[in-house]
PDB file of C-alpha atoms in Angstrom:
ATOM      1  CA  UNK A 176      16.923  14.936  -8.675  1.00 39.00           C
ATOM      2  CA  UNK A 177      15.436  17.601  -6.085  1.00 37.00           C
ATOM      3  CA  UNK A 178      17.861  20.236  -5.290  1.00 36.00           C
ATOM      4  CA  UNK A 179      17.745  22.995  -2.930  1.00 33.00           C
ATOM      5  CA  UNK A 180      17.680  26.475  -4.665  1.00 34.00           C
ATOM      6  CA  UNK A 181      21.550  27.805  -4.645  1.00 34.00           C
ATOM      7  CA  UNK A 182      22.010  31.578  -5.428  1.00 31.00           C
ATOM      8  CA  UNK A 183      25.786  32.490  -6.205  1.00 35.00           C
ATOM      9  CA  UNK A 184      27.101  35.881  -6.059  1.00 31.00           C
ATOM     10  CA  UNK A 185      30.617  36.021  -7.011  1.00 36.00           C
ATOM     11  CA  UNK A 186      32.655  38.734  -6.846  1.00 35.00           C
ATOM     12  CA  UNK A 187      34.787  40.011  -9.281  1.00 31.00           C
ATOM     13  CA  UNK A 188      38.425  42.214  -8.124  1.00 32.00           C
ATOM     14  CA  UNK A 189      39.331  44.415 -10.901  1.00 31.00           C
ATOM     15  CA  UNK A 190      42.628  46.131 -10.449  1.00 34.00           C
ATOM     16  CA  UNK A 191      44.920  48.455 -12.226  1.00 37.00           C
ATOM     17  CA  UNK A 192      44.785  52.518 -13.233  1.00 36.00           C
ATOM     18  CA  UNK A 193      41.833  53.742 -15.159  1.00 36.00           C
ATOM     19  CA  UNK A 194      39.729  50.529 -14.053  1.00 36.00           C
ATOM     20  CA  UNK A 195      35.628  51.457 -13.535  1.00 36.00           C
ATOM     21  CA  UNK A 196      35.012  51.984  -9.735  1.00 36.00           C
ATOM     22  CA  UNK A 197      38.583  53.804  -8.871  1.00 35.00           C
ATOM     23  CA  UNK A 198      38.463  56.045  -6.147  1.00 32.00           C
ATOM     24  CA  UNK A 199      40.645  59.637  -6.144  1.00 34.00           C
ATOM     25  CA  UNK A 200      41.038  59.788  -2.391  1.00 33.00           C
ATOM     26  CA  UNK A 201      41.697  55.918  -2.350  1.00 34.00           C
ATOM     27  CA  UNK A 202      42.939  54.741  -5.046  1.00 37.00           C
ATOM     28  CA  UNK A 203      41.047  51.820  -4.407  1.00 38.00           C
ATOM     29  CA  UNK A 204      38.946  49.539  -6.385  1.00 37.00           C
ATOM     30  CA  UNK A 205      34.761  49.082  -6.064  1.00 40.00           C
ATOM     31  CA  UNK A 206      34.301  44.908  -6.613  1.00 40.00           C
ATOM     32  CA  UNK A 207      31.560  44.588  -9.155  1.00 38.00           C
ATOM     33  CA  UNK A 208      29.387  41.882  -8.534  1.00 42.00           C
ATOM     34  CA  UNK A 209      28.790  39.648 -11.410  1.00 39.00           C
ATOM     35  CA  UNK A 210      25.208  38.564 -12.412  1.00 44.00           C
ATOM     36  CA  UNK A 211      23.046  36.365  -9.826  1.00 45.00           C
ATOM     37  CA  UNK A 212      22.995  32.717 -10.763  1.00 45.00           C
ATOM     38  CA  UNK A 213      20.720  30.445  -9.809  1.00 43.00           C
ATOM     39  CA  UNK A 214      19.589  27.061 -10.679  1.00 48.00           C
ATOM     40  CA  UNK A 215      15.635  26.275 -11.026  1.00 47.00           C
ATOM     41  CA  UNK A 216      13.244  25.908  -8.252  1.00 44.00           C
ATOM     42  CA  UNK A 217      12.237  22.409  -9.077  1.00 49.00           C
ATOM     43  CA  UNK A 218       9.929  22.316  -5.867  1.00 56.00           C
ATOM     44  CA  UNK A 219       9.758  19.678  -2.831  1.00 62.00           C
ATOM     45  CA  UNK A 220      10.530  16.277  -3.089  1.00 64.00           C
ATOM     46  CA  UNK A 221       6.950  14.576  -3.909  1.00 69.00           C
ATOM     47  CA  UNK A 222       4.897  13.048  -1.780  1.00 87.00           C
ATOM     48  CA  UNK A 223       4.880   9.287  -2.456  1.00 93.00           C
ATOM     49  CA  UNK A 224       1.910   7.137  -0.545  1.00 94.00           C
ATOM     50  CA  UNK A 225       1.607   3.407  -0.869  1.00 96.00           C
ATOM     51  CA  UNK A 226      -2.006   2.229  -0.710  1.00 95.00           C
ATOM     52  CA  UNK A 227      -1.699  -1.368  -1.233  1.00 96.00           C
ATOM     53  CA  UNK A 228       1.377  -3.620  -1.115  1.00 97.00           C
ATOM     54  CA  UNK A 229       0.593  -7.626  -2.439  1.00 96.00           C
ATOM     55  CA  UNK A 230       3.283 -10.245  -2.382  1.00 97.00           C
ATOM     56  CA  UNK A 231       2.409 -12.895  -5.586  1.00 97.00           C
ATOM     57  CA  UNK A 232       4.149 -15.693  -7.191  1.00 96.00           C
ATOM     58  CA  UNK A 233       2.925 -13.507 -10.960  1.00 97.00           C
ATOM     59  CA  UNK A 234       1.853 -10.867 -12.448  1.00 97.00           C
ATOM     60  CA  UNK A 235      -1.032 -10.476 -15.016  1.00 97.00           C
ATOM     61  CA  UNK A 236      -0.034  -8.613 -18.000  1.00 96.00           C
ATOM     62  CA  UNK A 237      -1.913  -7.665 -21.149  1.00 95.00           C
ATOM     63  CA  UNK A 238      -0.902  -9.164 -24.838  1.00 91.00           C
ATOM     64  CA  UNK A 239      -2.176  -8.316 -28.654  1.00 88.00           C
ATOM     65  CA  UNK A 240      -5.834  -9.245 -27.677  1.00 90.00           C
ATOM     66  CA  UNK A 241      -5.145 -11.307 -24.625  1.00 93.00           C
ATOM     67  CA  UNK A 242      -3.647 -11.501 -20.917  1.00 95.00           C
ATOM     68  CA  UNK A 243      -1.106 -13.792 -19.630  1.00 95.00           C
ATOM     69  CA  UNK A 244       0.540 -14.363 -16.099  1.00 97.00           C
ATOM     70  CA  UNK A 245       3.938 -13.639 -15.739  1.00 96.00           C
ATOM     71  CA  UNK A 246       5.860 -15.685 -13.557  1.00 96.00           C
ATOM     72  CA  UNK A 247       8.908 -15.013 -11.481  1.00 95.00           C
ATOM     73  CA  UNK A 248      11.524 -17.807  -9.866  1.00 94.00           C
ATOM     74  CA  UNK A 249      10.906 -15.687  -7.018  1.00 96.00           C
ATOM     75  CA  UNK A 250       8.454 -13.868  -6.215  1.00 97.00           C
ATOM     76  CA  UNK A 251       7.147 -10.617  -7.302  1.00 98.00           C
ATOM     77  CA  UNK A 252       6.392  -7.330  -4.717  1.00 98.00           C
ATOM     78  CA  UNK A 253       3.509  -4.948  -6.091  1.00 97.00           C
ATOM     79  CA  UNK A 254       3.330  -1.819  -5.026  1.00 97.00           C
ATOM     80  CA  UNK A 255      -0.045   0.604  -5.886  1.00 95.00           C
ATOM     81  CA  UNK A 256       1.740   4.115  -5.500  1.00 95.00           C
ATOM     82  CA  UNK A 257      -0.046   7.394  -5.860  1.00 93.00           C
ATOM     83  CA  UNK A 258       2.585  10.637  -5.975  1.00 92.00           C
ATOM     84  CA  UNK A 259       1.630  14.147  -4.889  1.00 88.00           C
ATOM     85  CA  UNK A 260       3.568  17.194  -5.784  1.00 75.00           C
ATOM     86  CA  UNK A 261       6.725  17.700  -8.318  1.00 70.00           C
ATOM     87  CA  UNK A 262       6.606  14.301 -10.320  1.00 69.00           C
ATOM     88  CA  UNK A 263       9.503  11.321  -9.618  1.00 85.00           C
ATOM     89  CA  UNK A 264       9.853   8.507 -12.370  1.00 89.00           C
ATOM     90  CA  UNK A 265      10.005   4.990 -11.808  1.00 92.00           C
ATOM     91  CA  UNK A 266      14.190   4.881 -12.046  1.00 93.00           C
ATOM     92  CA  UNK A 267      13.896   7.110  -8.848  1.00 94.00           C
ATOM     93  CA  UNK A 268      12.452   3.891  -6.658  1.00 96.00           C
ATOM     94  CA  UNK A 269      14.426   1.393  -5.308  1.00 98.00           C
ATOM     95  CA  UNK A 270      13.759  -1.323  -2.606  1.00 98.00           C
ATOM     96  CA  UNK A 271      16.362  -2.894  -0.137  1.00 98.00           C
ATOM     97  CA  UNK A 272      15.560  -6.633   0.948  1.00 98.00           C
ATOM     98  CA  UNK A 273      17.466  -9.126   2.580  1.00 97.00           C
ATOM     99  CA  UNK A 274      20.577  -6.824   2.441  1.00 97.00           C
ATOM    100  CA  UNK A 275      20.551  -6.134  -1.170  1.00 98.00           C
ATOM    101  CA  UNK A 276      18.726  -3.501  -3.159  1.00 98.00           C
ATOM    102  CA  UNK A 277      16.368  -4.077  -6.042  1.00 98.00           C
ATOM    103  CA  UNK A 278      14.931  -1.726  -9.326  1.00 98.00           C
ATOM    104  CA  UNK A 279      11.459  -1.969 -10.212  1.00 98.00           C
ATOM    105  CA  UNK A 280      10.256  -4.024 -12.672  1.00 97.00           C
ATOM    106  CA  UNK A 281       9.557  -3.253 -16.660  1.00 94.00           C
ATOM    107  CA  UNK A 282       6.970  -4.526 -18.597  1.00 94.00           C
ATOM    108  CA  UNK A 283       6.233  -3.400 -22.235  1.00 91.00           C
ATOM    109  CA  UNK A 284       2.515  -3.308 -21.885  1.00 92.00           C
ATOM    110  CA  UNK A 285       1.939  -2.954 -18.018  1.00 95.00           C
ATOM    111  CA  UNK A 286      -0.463  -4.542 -16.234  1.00 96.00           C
ATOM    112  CA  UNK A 287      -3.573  -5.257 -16.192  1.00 95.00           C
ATOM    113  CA  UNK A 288      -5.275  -4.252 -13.291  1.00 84.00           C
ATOM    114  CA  UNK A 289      -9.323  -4.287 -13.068  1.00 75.00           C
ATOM    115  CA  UNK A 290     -10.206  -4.167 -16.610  1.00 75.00           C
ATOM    116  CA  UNK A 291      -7.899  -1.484 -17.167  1.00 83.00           C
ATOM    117  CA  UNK A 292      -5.518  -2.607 -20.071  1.00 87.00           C
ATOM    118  CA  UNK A 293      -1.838  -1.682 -19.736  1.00 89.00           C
ATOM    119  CA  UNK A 294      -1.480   0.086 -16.056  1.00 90.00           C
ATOM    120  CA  UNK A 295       1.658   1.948 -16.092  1.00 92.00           C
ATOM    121  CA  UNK A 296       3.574   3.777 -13.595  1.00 93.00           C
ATOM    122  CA  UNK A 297       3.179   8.014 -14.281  1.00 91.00           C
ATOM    123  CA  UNK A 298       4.487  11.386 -12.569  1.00 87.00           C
ATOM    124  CA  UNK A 299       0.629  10.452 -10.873  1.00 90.00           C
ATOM    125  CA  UNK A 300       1.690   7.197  -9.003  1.00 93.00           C
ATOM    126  CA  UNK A 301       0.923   3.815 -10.528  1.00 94.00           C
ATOM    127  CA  UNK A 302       1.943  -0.090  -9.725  1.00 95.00           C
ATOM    128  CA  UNK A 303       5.488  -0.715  -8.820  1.00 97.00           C
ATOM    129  CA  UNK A 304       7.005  -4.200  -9.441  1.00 98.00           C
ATOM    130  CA  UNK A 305       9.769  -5.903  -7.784  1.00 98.00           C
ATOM    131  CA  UNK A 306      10.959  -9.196  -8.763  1.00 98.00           C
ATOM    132  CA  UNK A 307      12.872 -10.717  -5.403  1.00 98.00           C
ATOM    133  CA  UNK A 308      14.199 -14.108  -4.524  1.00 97.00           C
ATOM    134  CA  UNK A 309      11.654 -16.046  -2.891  1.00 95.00           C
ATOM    135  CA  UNK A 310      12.496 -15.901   0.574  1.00 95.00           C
ATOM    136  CA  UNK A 311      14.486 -13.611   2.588  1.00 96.00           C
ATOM    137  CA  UNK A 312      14.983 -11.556   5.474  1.00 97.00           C
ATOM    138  CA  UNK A 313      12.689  -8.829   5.453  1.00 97.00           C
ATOM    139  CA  UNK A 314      13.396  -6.853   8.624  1.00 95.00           C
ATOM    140  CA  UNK A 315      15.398  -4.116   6.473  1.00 95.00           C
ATOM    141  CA  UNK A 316      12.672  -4.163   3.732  1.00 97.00           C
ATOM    142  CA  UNK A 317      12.508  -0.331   2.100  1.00 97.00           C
ATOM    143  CA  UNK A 318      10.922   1.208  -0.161  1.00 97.00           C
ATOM    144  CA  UNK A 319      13.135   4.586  -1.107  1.00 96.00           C
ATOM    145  CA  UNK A 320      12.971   7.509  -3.361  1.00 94.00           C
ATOM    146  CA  UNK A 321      14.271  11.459  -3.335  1.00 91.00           C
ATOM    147  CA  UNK A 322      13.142  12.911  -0.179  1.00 88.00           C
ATOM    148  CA  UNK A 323      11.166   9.815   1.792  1.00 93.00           C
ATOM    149  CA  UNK A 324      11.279   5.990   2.238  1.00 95.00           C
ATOM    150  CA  UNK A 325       8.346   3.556   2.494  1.00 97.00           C
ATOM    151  CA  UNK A 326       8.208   0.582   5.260  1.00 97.00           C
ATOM    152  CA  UNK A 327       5.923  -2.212   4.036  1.00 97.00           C
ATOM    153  CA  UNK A 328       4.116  -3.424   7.545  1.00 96.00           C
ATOM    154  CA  UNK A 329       4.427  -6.662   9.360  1.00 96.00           C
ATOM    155  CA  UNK A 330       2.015  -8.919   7.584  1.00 94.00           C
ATOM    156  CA  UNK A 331       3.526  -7.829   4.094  1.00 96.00           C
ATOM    157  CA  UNK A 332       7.197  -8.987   5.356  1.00 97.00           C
ATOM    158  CA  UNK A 333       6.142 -12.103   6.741  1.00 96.00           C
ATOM    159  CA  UNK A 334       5.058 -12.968   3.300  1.00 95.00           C
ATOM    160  CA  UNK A 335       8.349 -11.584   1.849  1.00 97.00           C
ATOM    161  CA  UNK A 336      10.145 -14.218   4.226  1.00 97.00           C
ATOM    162  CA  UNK A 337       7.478 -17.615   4.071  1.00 95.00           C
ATOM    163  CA  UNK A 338       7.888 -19.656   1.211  1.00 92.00           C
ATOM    164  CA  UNK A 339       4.859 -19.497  -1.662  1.00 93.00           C
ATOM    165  CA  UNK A 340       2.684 -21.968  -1.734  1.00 95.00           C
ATOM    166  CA  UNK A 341       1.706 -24.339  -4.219  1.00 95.00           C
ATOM    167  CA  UNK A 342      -1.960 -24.190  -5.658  1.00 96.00           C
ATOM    168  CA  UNK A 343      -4.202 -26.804  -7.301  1.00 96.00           C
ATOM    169  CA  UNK A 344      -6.456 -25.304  -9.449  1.00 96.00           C
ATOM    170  CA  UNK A 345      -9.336 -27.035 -11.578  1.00 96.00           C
ATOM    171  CA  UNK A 346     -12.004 -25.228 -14.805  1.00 97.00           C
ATOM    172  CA  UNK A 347     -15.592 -27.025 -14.418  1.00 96.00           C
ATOM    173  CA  UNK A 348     -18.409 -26.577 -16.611  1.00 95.00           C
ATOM    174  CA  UNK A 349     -20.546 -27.818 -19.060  1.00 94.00           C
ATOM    175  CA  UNK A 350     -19.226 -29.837 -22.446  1.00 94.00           C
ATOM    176  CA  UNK A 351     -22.097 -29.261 -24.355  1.00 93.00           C
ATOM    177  CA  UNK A 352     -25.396 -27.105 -24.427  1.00 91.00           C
ATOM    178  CA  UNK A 353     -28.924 -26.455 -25.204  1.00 89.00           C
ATOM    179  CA  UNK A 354     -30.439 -23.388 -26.744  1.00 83.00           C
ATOM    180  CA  UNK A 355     -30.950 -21.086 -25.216  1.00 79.00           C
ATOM    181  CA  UNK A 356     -27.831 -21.858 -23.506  1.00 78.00           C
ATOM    182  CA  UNK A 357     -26.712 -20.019 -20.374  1.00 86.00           C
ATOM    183  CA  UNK A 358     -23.898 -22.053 -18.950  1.00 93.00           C
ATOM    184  CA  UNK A 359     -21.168 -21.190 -15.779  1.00 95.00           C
ATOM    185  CA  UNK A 360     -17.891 -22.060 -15.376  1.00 96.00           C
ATOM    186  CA  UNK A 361     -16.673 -22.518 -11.760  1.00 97.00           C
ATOM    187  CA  UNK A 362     -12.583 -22.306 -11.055  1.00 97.00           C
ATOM    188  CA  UNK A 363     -11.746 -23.831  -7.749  1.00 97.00           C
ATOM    189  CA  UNK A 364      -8.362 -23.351  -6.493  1.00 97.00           C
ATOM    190  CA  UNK A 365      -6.929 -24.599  -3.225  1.00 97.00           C
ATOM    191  CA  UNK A 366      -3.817 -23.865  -1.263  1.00 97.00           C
ATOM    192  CA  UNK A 367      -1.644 -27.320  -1.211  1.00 96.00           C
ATOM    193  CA  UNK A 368       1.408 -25.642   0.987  1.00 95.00           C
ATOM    194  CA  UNK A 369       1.920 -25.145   4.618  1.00 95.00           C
ATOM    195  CA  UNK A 370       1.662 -21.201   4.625  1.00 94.00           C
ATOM    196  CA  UNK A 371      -0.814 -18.264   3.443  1.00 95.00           C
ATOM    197  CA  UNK A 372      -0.268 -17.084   0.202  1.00 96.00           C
ATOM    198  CA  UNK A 373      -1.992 -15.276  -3.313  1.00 96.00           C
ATOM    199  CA  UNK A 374      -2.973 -17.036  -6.175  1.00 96.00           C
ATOM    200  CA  UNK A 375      -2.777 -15.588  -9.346  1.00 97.00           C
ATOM    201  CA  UNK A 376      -4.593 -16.335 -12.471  1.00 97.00           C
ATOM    202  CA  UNK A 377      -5.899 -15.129 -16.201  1.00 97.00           C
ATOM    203  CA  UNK A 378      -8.577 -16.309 -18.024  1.00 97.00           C
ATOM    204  CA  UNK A 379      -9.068 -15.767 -21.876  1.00 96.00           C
ATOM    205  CA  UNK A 380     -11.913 -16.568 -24.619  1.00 95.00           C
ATOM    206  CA  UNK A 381     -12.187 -17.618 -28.309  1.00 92.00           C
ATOM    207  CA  UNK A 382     -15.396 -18.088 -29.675  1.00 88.00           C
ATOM    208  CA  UNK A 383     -18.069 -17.389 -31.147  1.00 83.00           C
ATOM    209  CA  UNK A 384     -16.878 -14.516 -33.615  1.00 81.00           C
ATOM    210  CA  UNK A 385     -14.261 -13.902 -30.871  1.00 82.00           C
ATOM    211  CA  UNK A 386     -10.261 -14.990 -31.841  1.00 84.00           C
ATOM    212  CA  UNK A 387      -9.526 -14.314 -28.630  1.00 88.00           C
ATOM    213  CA  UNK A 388     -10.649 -12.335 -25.712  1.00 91.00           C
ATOM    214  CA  UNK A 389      -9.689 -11.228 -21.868  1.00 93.00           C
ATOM    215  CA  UNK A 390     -11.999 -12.499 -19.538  1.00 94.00           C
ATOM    216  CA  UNK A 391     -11.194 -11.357 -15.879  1.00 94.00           C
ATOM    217  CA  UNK A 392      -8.007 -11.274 -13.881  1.00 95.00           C
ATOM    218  CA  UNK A 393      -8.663 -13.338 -10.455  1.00 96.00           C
ATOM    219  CA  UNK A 394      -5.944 -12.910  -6.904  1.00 95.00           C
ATOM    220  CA  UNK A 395      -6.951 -13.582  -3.724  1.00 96.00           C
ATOM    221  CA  UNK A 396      -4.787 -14.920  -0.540  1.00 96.00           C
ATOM    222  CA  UNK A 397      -5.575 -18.609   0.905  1.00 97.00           C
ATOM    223  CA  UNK A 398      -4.581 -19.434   4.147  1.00 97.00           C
ATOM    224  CA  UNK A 399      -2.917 -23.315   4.295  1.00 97.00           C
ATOM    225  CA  UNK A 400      -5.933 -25.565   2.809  1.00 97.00           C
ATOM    226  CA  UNK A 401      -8.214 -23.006   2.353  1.00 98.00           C
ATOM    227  CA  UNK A 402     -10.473 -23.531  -1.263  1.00 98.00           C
ATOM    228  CA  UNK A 403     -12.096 -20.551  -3.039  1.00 97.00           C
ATOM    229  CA  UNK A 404     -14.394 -20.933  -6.276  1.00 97.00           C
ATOM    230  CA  UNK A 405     -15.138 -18.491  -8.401  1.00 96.00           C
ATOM    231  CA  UNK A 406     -17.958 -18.788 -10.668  1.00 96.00           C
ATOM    232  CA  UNK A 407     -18.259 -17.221 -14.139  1.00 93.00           C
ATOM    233  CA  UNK A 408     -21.101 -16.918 -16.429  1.00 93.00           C
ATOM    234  CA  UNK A 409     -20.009 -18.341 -20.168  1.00 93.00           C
ATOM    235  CA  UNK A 410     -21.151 -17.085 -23.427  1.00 90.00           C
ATOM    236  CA  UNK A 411     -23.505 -19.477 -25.529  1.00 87.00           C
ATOM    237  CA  UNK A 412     -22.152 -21.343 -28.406  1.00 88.00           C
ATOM    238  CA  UNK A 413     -25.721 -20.598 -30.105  1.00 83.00           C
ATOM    239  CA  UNK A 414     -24.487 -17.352 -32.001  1.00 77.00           C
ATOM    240  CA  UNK A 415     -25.462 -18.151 -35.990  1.00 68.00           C
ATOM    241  CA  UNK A 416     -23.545 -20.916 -37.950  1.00 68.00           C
ATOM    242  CA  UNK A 417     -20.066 -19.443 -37.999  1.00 64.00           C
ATOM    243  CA  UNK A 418     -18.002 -22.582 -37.436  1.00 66.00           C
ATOM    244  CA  UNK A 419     -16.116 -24.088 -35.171  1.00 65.00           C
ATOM    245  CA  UNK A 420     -19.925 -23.593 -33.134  1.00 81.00           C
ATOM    246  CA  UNK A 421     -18.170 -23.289 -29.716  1.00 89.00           C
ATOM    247  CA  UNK A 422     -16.507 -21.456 -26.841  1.00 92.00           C
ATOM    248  CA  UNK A 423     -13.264 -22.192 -25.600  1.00 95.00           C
ATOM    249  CA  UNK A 424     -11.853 -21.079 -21.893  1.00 96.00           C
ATOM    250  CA  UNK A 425      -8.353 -20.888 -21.374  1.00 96.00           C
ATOM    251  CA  UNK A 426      -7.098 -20.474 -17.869  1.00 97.00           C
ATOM    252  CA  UNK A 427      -3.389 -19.355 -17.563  1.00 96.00           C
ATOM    253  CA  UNK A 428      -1.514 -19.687 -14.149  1.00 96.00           C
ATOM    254  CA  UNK A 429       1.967 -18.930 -13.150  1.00 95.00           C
ATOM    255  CA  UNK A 430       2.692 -22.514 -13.089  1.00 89.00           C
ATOM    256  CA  UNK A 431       1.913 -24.699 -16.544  1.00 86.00           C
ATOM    257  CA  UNK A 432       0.899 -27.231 -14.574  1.00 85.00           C
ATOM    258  CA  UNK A 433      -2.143 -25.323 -13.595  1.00 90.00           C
ATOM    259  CA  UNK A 434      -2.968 -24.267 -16.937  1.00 94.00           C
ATOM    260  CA  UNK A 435      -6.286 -25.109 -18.075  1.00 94.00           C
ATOM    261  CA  UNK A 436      -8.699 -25.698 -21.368  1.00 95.00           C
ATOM    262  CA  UNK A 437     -12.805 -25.870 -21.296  1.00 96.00           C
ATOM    263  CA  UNK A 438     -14.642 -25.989 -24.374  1.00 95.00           C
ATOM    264  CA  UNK A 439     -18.000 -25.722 -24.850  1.00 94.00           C
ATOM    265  CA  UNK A 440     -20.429 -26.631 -27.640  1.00 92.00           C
ATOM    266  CA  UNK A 441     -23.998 -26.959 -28.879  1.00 90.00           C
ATOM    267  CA  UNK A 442     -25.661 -30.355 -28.177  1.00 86.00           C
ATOM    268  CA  UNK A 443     -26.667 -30.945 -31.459  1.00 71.00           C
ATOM    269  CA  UNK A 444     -22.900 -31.178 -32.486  1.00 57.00           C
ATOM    270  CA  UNK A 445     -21.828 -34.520 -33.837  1.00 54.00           C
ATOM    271  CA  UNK A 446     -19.479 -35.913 -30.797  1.00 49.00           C
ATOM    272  CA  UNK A 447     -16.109 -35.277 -31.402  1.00 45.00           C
ATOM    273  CA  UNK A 448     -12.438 -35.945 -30.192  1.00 44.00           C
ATOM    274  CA  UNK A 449     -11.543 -33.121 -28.207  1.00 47.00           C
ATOM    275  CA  UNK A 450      -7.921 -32.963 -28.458  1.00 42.00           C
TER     276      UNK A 450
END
């Protein structure tokens, strides 16, 4: 893709009487040099930096009006990238791990990333996926591209080589409310395996006037046992007399197992089944 800057002069022998350049005293023949050539200066290779590096069992990604984890057999490398200098595309990356070499990851939509809805690689930097098996050597683990190569450090390979662990993860809150209703929702989610890893989850609303609604993306490593809650203040089901009169939480995960419902309604609701 980056080329150095070649400039070709190529002679030309022209021979025979009455030729331009013929000499009297010589009979010789002046070479006339044909045209310079030269191919465009497309600059230096760019400078590639990696500012964060995060080893996760998913990926959150953004849907019609919604976001979703997506999971991976394996687990997924994500590198935040930021390029300086002549612009490299994605296809340009590759990454070598336990002796065989992976492309980075497409998704349609991106990620999301902080709020921000669809975070896509550019010629500016941007995330960088890899999907890889779930464990593996990591001691030849590379990040390349024109022009430079990326090592990820220690505590990011011995992540790449420990198996994930599993998570048990629980949505608590309140089933029904008074107005004025300001209820929380806690998520508690505990590391169940035998070595650190990063959790992964989405959380989506319906309700009220809402079809459905991103929430918050939440990712944070647990070492072996460790519990984190996150608390989360709910909307009120009190809006005007739109039915169904309630808010619904759904937590996604990248296991379905972990996948979890919370509804909410106004006390002066009739009990119902909640299915």
């Amino acid at each position: 893709m980056y080329r150095r800057r070649v400039l070709a002069l190529c002679g030309l022998a022209i021979t025979g009487a009455g030729c331009q350049g013929e000499t009297e005293d010589t009979g010789s023949v002046t070479p006339v040099p044909s045209p310079a050539v030269s191919e465009p200066d497309t600059g230096s290779p760019p400078g590639v930096a990696v500012t964060d590096a995060v080893v996760a069992p998913g990926v959150v990604i953004p849907r019609t009006d919604s976001i979703s984890v997506e999971p991976t057999a394996g687990q997924f490398l994500v590198l935040t990238t930021t390029v300086e200098g002549s612009g490299v595309d994605r296809g340009a990356f590759s990454l070598r791990f336990d002796g065989s070499t992976y492309s980075p990851e497409t998704f349609r939509n991106g990620l999301y990333r902080d709020g921000e809805w669809g975070r896509q690689f550019t010629e500016a930097g941007g995330p960088l996926v890899f999907d890889l098996p779930e464990t593996g050597s990591a001691s030849d683990t590379r990040l390349s591209w024109p022009g430079g190569e990326w090592t990820p450090p220690k505590t990011v390979q011995n992540r790449l080589e420990a198996p994930l662990p599993s998570f048990d993860v629980t949505l608590d809150g309140p089933e029904r409310v008074t107005e004025p209703a300001m209820p929380t929702l806690e998520i508690t989610v505990t590391n169940a395996g035998d070595t650190a890893g990063r959790y992964v989850l989405a959380l989506n609303r319906t309700g009220p006037r809402v079809a459905y609604a991103p929430v918050g993306r939440f990712d944070r490593v647990l070492e072996p046992g460790e519990t984190a809650g996150i608390t989360h203040d709910a909307k009120t089901p009190y809006v005007d007399d739109t039915e169904p009169r309630e808010v619904t939480y759904h937590l996604r995960a990248p296991d379905d197992n972990n996948d979890v419902t919370h509804r909410i309604k106004p006390v002066d609701e009739e009990t119902a089944t909640e299915s």
